[in-house]
PDB file of C-alpha atoms in Angstrom:
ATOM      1  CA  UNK D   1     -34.479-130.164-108.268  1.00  0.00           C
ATOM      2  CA  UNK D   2     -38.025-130.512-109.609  1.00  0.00           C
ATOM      3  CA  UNK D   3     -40.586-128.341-108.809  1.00  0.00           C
ATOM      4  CA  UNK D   4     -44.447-129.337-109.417  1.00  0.00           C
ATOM      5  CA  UNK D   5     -46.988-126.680-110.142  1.00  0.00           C
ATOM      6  CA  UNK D   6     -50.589-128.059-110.133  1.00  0.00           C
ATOM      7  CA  UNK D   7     -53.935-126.538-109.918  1.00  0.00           C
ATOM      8  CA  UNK D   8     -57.528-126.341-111.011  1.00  0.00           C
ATOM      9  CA  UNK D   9     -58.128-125.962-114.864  1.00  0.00           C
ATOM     10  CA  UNK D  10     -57.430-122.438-116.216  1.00  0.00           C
ATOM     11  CA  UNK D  11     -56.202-120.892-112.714  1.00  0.00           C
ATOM     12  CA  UNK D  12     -52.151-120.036-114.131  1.00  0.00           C
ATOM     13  CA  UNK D  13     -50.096-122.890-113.375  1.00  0.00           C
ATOM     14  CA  UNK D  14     -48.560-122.913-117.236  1.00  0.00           C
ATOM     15  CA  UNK D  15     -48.456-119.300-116.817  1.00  0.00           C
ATOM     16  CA  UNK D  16     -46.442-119.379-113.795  1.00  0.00           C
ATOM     17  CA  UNK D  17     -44.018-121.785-115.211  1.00  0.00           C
ATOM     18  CA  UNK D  18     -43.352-119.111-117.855  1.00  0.00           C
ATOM     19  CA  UNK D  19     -42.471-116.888-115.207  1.00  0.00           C
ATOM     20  CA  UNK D  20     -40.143-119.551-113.279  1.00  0.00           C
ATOM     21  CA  UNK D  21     -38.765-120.060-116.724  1.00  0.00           C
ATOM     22  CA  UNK D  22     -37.686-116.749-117.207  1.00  0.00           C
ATOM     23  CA  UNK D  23     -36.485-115.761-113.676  1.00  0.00           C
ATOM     24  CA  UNK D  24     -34.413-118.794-112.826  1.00  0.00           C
ATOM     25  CA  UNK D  25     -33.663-120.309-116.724  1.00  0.00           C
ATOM     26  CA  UNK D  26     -34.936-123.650-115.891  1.00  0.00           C
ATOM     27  CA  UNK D  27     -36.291-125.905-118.138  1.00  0.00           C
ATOM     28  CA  UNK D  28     -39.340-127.022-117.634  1.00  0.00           C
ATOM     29  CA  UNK D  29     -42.392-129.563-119.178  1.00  0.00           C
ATOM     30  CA  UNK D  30     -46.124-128.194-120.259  1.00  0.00           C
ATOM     31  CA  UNK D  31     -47.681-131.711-119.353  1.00  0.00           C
ATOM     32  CA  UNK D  32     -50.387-130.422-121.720  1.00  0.00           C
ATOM     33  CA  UNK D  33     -48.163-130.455-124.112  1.00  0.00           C
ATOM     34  CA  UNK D  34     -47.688-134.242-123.409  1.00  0.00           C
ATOM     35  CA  UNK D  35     -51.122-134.861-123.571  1.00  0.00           C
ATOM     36  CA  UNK D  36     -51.570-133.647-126.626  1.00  0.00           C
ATOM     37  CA  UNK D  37     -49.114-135.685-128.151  1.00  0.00           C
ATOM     38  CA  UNK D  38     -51.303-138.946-126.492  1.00  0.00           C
ATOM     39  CA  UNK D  39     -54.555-137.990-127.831  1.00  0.00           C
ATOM     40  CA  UNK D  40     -55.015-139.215-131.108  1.00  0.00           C
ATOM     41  CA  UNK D  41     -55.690-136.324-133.832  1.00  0.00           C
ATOM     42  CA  UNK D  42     -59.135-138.375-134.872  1.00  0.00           C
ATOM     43  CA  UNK D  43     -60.130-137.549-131.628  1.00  0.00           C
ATOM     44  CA  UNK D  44     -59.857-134.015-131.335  1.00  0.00           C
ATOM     45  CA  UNK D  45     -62.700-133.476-134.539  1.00  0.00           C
TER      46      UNK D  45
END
């Protein structure tokens, strides 16, 4: 099963997957994690 959270910037969604994480003990992937492994470092200064 894979379960999508989305939402407006800064309204929970990572936070909820936390939760979800916790309750159930499924894995899951912080796509903002994955961007910041695609955004060059230079970029970020």
């Amino acid at each position: 099963m894979i379960i999508l959270i989305t939402g407006a910037s800064h309204t929970g969604e990572t936070l909820l997957a936390q939760r979800m994480l916790e309750k159930y003990r499924c894995p899951y992937l912080s796509i903002d994690h994955l961007k910041m492994g695609l955004i060059p470092a230079e970029t970020l200064r």
